[in-house]
Amino acid sequence: MTKIIEVTVLPSGETKLETQGFAGTECRDASRCFEQALGVSGQQKFTAEYHQQLRSTQQLREGQH
């Protein structure tokens, strides 16, 4: 799947950063430089892809015990 980081600047000057195609915390790592450059520090909404990867990782950890 293609990985996309979309930056939207609203007329109010507010910026919106959205990632697609990333799994788990990979999206946060990829967008960190954009967040720092743009000063994005508002509300964060995580996609189903983010949560799916977290569940898979937790299940692996639980299976190791």
CSV table of C-alpha atoms in Angstrom, one decimal:
chain,number,residue,atom,x,y,z
A,1,MET,CA,0.0,0.0,0.0
A,2,THR,CA,1.1,3.5,-0.8
A,3,LYS,CA,2.1,5.7,2.2
A,4,ILE,CA,0.8,9.2,2.2
A,5,ILE,CA,1.2,12.2,4.5
A,6,GLU,CA,-1.4,14.9,3.6
A,7,VAL,CA,-1.0,18.4,5.0
A,8,THR,CA,-4.0,20.8,4.8
A,9,VAL,CA,-3.7,24.5,5.7
A,10,LEU,CA,-7.1,26.0,6.5
A,11,PRO,CA,-8.0,29.6,5.8
A,12,SER,CA,-7.8,30.2,9.5
A,13,GLY,CA,-4.2,29.2,9.5
A,14,GLU,CA,-4.9,26.0,11.3
A,15,THR,CA,-3.1,23.0,9.9
A,16,LYS,CA,-4.3,19.4,9.6
A,17,LEU,CA,-2.0,16.5,9.2
A,18,GLU,CA,-3.3,13.1,8.0
A,19,THR,CA,-1.5,9.9,7.2
A,20,GLN,CA,-2.6,6.9,5.1
A,21,GLY,CA,-1.1,3.5,4.6
A,22,PHE,CA,0.9,3.5,7.9
A,23,ALA,CA,0.5,0.8,10.5
A,24,GLY,CA,0.6,1.4,14.3
A,25,THR,CA,3.1,4.0,15.6
A,26,GLU,CA,4.8,4.1,12.2
A,27,CYS,CA,2.5,7.0,11.2
A,28,ARG,CA,3.6,9.0,14.2
A,29,ASP,CA,7.3,8.4,13.4
A,30,ALA,CA,6.8,9.4,9.8
A,31,SER,CA,4.8,12.6,10.5
A,32,ARG,CA,6.9,13.8,13.5
A,33,CYS,CA,9.1,16.1,11.3
A,34,PHE,CA,6.0,17.7,9.7
A,35,GLU,CA,4.5,18.2,13.2
A,36,GLN,CA,7.6,19.9,14.4
A,37,ALA,CA,8.0,22.1,11.3
A,38,LEU,CA,4.3,23.2,11.3
A,39,GLY,CA,3.9,23.4,15.0
A,40,VAL,CA,1.0,20.9,15.0
A,41,SER,CA,0.1,20.1,18.5
A,42,GLY,CA,-3.7,19.7,18.7
A,43,GLN,CA,-6.2,17.0,18.8
A,44,GLN,CA,-5.0,13.6,17.5
A,45,LYS,CA,-7.4,11.0,16.0
A,46,PHE,CA,-6.0,7.6,15.2
A,47,THR,CA,-7.2,5.5,12.3
A,48,ALA,CA,-8.3,1.9,12.3
A,49,GLU,CA,-4.9,1.0,10.8
A,50,TYR,CA,-3.2,2.4,13.9
A,51,HIS,CA,-5.4,0.5,16.3
A,52,GLN,CA,-5.2,-2.7,14.3
A,53,GLN,CA,-1.4,-2.8,14.5
A,54,LEU,CA,-1.5,-2.1,18.3
A,55,ARG,CA,-3.9,-5.0,18.8
A,56,SER,CA,-1.7,-7.4,16.8
A,57,THR,CA,1.4,-6.3,18.8
A,58,GLN,CA,-0.4,-6.8,22.1
A,59,GLN,CA,-1.6,-10.2,21.1
A,60,LEU,CA,1.9,-11.3,20.2
A,61,ARG,CA,3.2,-10.0,23.6
A,62,GLU,CA,0.4,-11.9,25.5
A,63,GLY,CA,1.2,-15.1,23.6
A,64,GLN,CA,4.9,-14.9,24.8
A,65,HIS,CA,3.9,-15.2,28.5
